[in-house]
């Protein structure tokens, strides 16, 4: 029996015009766009298809846009009989994963992500204001191990190892000055590149504590359910099956690193523990997670495919 694991992309994947071709061909996808507009009061077609890159990069816009895109594509895949038996999401992608696993309803996940984006954007603006307008953010360090990057950032103020993407790619978070200093130190240590990312702030590090406190208050009125399928956590790097812990980790998520390499390993072990045939799919914008998976030893056993355009969706 063939089963599917979905890997949902995170913030930074957004692009102007995202999934317009899919929405034009598949009414199921367009309905998701319209439903999100009704829930939030935001003109989602305008946000997705008429915004420039800078507007889309704001946390309050990108989080809602990426979540909407992932769920829209997931609904199209459902019409093809492709439903996940395991899910995990990278950073923001954990929220469409919560929806896909039954932890949050559609309306609730949209409301939660809408609040999360606004809260995080405000915190980012507060950090920038306290830094004389210098925009905080994140940088991808290529060519050093997570351990090397962590050792470097531990010696520099206001910068942290945030996303443990692969053996040779770690994303760091910090203030503008912290990032500049860490980028230079990483290059001096042998990093091939240190690339500033198109995101609104220093996610997954202690600088987001204000956002975490406010997000915890915003979650009080939302019910989290026990997952109906296998779900994996960025915070722990392990399978998540307790509703209360999942809700707690949704808050810790803002100040803790994304343990993606740990999740990939645990997902591989889960898929490999039975005799089913598995395929991985990245439903959403871009192909970052497909690329990360392809560079692991697990890709020899299980392939990951993108679902980010009409052609790629039709090919599944």
Coordinates of C-alpha atoms in Angstrom, one line a residue:
X1 CA 0.0 0.0 0.0
X2 CA 1.3 3.4 -1.0
X3 CA 1.4 6.1 1.7
X4 CA 2.4 9.7 1.7
X5 CA 4.4 12.0 4.0
X6 CA 3.8 15.8 3.5
X7 CA 6.6 18.3 4.2
X8 CA 5.2 21.8 4.5
X9 CA 7.5 24.8 3.7
X10 CA 8.0 27.8 5.9
X11 CA 8.4 31.5 5.8
X12 CA 10.8 32.7 3.1
X13 CA 9.2 30.5 0.4
X14 CA 6.7 33.3 -0.6
X15 CA 6.8 34.7 -4.1
X16 CA 4.6 37.2 -5.9
X17 CA 1.9 35.4 -8.0
X18 CA 2.2 32.2 -5.9
X19 CA -0.1 29.3 -6.9
X20 CA -2.1 31.5 -9.2
X21 CA -2.0 28.8 -12.0
X22 CA -3.2 26.1 -9.6
X23 CA -6.1 28.3 -8.4
X24 CA -7.1 29.1 -12.0
X25 CA -7.3 25.4 -12.9
X26 CA -8.6 23.8 -9.7
X27 CA -11.7 25.3 -8.0
X28 CA -10.8 23.4 -4.8
X29 CA -7.7 25.6 -4.4
X30 CA -9.6 28.8 -5.3
X31 CA -12.2 28.0 -2.6
X32 CA -9.5 27.9 0.0
X33 CA -8.3 31.3 -1.0
X34 CA -11.9 32.7 -0.8
X35 CA -12.5 31.0 2.5
X36 CA -9.4 32.6 4.0
X37 CA -10.5 36.0 2.7
X38 CA -13.9 35.5 4.5
X39 CA -12.3 34.4 7.8
X40 CA -9.7 37.1 8.0
X41 CA -11.3 40.0 6.0
X42 CA -8.1 40.2 3.9
X43 CA -8.3 40.2 0.1
X44 CA -6.2 37.1 -0.4
X45 CA -6.2 37.1 -4.2
X46 CA -4.7 40.6 -4.1
X47 CA -2.2 39.6 -1.4
X48 CA -1.0 36.5 -3.2
X49 CA -1.0 37.8 -6.8
X50 CA -0.6 41.5 -6.7
X51 CA 1.8 42.2 -3.8
X52 CA 5.5 42.8 -4.4
X53 CA 8.2 40.8 -2.8
X54 CA 8.8 43.3 0.0
X55 CA 5.1 43.4 1.0
X56 CA 4.9 39.6 1.0
X57 CA 8.0 39.3 3.1
X58 CA 6.3 40.9 6.1
X59 CA 5.4 38.3 8.8
X60 CA 1.8 39.4 8.9
X61 CA 1.5 38.7 5.1
X62 CA 3.9 35.9 4.4
X63 CA 2.6 33.6 7.2
X64 CA -1.0 33.8 6.0
X65 CA 0.0 33.5 2.3
X66 CA 2.2 30.5 2.7
X67 CA -0.3 28.6 5.0
X68 CA -3.1 29.3 2.5
X69 CA -1.0 28.1 -0.4
X70 CA -0.1 24.9 1.3
X71 CA -3.6 24.0 2.3
X72 CA -5.0 25.0 -1.1
X73 CA -2.6 22.5 -2.8
X74 CA -3.3 19.9 -0.2
X75 CA -7.0 20.1 -1.1
X76 CA -6.2 19.6 -4.8
X77 CA -4.1 16.5 -3.9
X78 CA -7.1 15.1 -1.9
X79 CA -9.1 15.1 -5.1
X80 CA -6.5 12.9 -6.6
X81 CA -6.7 10.5 -3.7
X82 CA -3.4 11.7 -2.3
X83 CA -3.7 12.1 1.5
X84 CA -0.9 12.2 4.1
X85 CA -0.3 9.5 6.6
X86 CA 2.5 11.5 8.2
X87 CA 3.2 15.3 8.2
X88 CA 5.8 17.8 9.4
X89 CA 6.3 21.4 8.6
X90 CA 9.4 23.6 8.6
X91 CA 8.9 26.5 10.9
X92 CA 5.6 28.2 9.9
X93 CA 5.0 25.0 7.9
X94 CA 4.2 23.3 11.2
X95 CA 0.8 25.0 11.2
X96 CA -0.6 23.6 7.9
X97 CA 0.8 20.3 9.3
X98 CA -1.3 20.8 12.5
X99 CA -4.3 21.3 10.2
X100 CA -3.5 18.2 8.0
X101 CA -3.1 16.1 11.1
X102 CA -6.4 17.1 12.6
X103 CA -4.9 19.1 15.5
X104 CA -6.5 22.3 14.4
X105 CA -9.7 22.9 12.3
X106 CA -9.4 24.9 9.1
X107 CA -11.0 28.0 10.5
X108 CA -8.8 27.8 13.7
X109 CA -5.5 27.3 11.9
X110 CA -6.2 30.3 9.7
X111 CA -7.1 32.4 12.7
X112 CA -4.1 31.2 14.7
X113 CA -1.7 31.9 11.8
X114 CA -3.2 35.3 11.2
X115 CA -2.6 36.2 14.9
X116 CA 0.8 34.7 14.9
X117 CA 1.9 36.7 11.8
X118 CA 0.7 40.0 13.3
X119 CA 2.3 39.3 16.7
X120 CA 5.6 38.4 15.2
X121 CA 5.7 41.3 12.8
X122 CA 5.1 43.7 15.7
X123 CA 7.9 42.2 17.7
X124 CA 10.2 42.4 14.7
X125 CA 9.4 46.1 14.3
X126 CA 10.0 46.7 18.1
X127 CA 13.4 45.0 17.8
X128 CA 14.3 47.2 14.8
X129 CA 13.2 50.3 16.6
X130 CA 15.4 49.4 19.5
X131 CA 18.3 48.9 17.1
X132 CA 18.1 52.4 15.5
X133 CA 16.0 51.0 12.6
X134 CA 18.5 48.3 11.7
X135 CA 16.3 45.4 10.5
X136 CA 16.8 42.1 12.4
X137 CA 16.6 38.9 10.5
X138 CA 18.2 35.6 9.5
X139 CA 21.1 34.3 7.4
X140 CA 21.8 30.9 5.9
X141 CA 25.3 29.7 6.6
X142 CA 26.5 27.1 4.0
X143 CA 29.5 24.9 4.5
X144 CA 29.8 24.5 8.2
X145 CA 28.3 22.0 10.6
X146 CA 25.5 23.0 13.0
X147 CA 27.9 22.4 15.8
X148 CA 30.5 24.8 14.3
X149 CA 27.9 27.5 13.7
X150 CA 26.5 27.1 17.2
X151 CA 30.0 27.4 18.7
X152 CA 30.5 30.7 16.7
X153 CA 27.2 32.2 17.6
X154 CA 27.6 31.4 21.3
X155 CA 30.5 33.9 21.3
X156 CA 28.6 36.7 19.6
X157 CA 25.9 38.9 21.2
X158 CA 22.3 38.9 19.9
X159 CA 22.7 36.1 17.3
X160 CA 21.7 32.4 17.6
X161 CA 21.7 29.1 15.6
X162 CA 18.0 28.9 14.7
X163 CA 17.3 26.4 12.0
X164 CA 19.4 23.2 11.9
X165 CA 18.6 22.4 8.2
X166 CA 21.3 19.9 7.3
X167 CA 24.9 18.8 8.0
X168 CA 26.2 21.7 6.0
X169 CA 23.4 24.3 6.3
X170 CA 22.4 26.2 9.4
X171 CA 20.3 29.4 9.6
X172 CA 21.2 31.9 12.2
X173 CA 18.9 34.6 13.7
X174 CA 19.7 37.9 15.3
X175 CA 19.9 41.7 15.2
X176 CA 21.4 43.4 12.2
X177 CA 24.7 43.9 13.9
X178 CA 24.7 40.4 15.4
X179 CA 24.1 38.8 12.0
X180 CA 26.9 40.9 10.3
X181 CA 29.4 39.9 13.0
X182 CA 28.4 36.2 12.8
X183 CA 28.4 36.1 9.0
X184 CA 32.0 37.4 9.0
X185 CA 33.1 34.9 11.7
X186 CA 31.5 32.0 9.9
X187 CA 33.2 32.9 6.6
X188 CA 36.5 33.2 8.5
X189 CA 35.9 29.7 9.9
X190 CA 35.5 28.3 6.4
X191 CA 31.8 28.8 5.5
X192 CA 31.3 28.9 1.7
X193 CA 28.5 31.4 2.0
X194 CA 26.5 33.4 4.5
X195 CA 23.3 34.6 2.8
X196 CA 20.8 37.0 4.3
X197 CA 17.3 35.7 4.0
X198 CA 14.0 37.4 2.9
X199 CA 12.2 37.2 6.2
X200 CA 10.9 39.8 8.6
X201 CA 12.8 39.0 11.7
X202 CA 15.0 36.9 14.0
X203 CA 12.8 33.8 14.3
X204 CA 13.3 30.8 16.5
X205 CA 15.6 32.5 19.0
X206 CA 15.3 34.2 22.4
X207 CA 14.8 37.6 20.7
X208 CA 11.3 36.5 19.9
X209 CA 10.3 36.1 23.6
X210 CA 7.9 39.1 23.5
X211 CA 6.1 37.4 20.6
X212 CA 6.0 34.1 22.4
X213 CA 4.4 35.7 25.4
X214 CA 1.7 37.4 23.3
X215 CA 1.1 34.3 21.2
X216 CA 0.5 32.2 24.3
X217 CA -2.2 34.7 25.3
X218 CA -3.7 34.5 21.8
X219 CA -3.9 30.7 21.9
X220 CA -6.0 30.5 25.1
X221 CA -9.3 30.3 23.3
X222 CA -8.2 27.7 20.7
X223 CA -8.6 23.9 21.2
X224 CA -5.8 21.6 20.1
X225 CA -6.8 18.0 19.3
X226 CA -4.8 14.8 19.4
X227 CA -3.3 14.2 15.9
X228 CA -5.1 11.7 13.7
X229 CA -1.9 10.8 11.8
X230 CA 1.8 10.9 12.5
X231 CA 3.0 14.4 13.3
X232 CA 6.5 15.6 14.1
X233 CA 7.7 18.6 16.1
X234 CA 10.3 21.2 15.3
X235 CA 10.8 21.9 19.0
X236 CA 11.6 18.3 20.0
X237 CA 12.7 16.8 16.7
X238 CA 10.4 13.8 17.6
X239 CA 6.9 12.6 17.0
X240 CA 4.2 14.6 18.7
X241 CA 1.0 12.9 19.9
X242 CA -0.1 14.8 23.0
X243 CA -2.5 17.7 22.4
X244 CA -1.4 19.7 25.4
X245 CA 2.2 19.3 24.6
X246 CA 1.6 20.3 21.0
X247 CA -0.1 23.5 22.1
X248 CA 2.8 24.3 24.5
X249 CA 5.3 23.7 21.8
X250 CA 3.5 26.1 19.4
X251 CA 4.6 28.8 21.8
X252 CA 8.1 27.5 22.4
X253 CA 8.4 27.2 18.6
X254 CA 9.0 31.0 18.5
X255 CA 12.1 31.0 20.7
X256 CA 13.5 27.5 20.0
X257 CA 15.5 26.2 17.1
X258 CA 14.0 24.1 14.3
X259 CA 15.5 20.7 14.7
X260 CA 14.8 19.7 11.0
X261 CA 17.7 17.2 10.7
X262 CA 16.3 15.3 13.8
X263 CA 12.8 15.3 12.3
X264 CA 14.1 13.9 9.0
X265 CA 15.8 11.1 10.8
X266 CA 12.7 10.2 12.9
X267 CA 10.4 10.4 9.9
X268 CA 12.7 8.0 8.0
X269 CA 12.7 5.6 10.9
X270 CA 8.9 5.8 11.1
X271 CA 8.4 5.1 7.3
X272 CA 11.0 2.4 7.5
X273 CA 9.3 0.6 10.4
X274 CA 6.7 -1.0 8.2
X275 CA 6.3 -2.6 4.8
X276 CA 4.3 0.1 3.1
X277 CA 5.6 2.0 0.1
X278 CA 6.2 5.7 0.9
X279 CA 6.5 8.9 -1.1
X280 CA 7.2 12.4 0.3
X281 CA 5.5 15.5 -1.2
X282 CA 6.2 19.1 -0.5
X283 CA 2.8 20.8 -1.0
X284 CA 3.4 24.6 -1.2
X285 CA 5.6 27.3 -2.6
X286 CA 9.2 26.5 -3.6
X287 CA 11.2 23.3 -3.2
X288 CA 13.5 24.0 -0.2
X289 CA 12.5 20.9 1.8
X290 CA 12.7 18.6 -1.3
X291 CA 16.2 19.9 -1.8
X292 CA 17.2 19.3 1.8
X293 CA 15.8 15.8 1.7
X294 CA 17.6 15.0 -1.5
X295 CA 20.9 15.7 0.2
X296 CA 20.3 13.2 3.0
X297 CA 21.1 9.5 2.9
X298 CA 17.3 8.8 3.4
X299 CA 16.7 9.9 -0.2
X300 CA 18.1 6.6 -1.4
X301 CA 15.1 4.9 0.0
X302 CA 12.3 7.5 -0.3
X303 CA 11.9 10.2 -2.9
X304 CA 10.5 13.6 -2.3
X305 CA 8.5 15.5 -5.0
X306 CA 7.3 19.1 -5.2
X307 CA 3.7 20.2 -5.6
X308 CA 4.0 23.9 -6.4
X309 CA 2.6 24.4 -9.9
X310 CA -0.1 22.9 -12.2
X311 CA 2.5 20.8 -14.0
X312 CA 4.0 19.4 -10.7
X313 CA 0.6 18.7 -9.2
X314 CA -0.7 17.0 -12.4
X315 CA 2.4 14.8 -12.5
X316 CA 1.6 13.3 -9.1

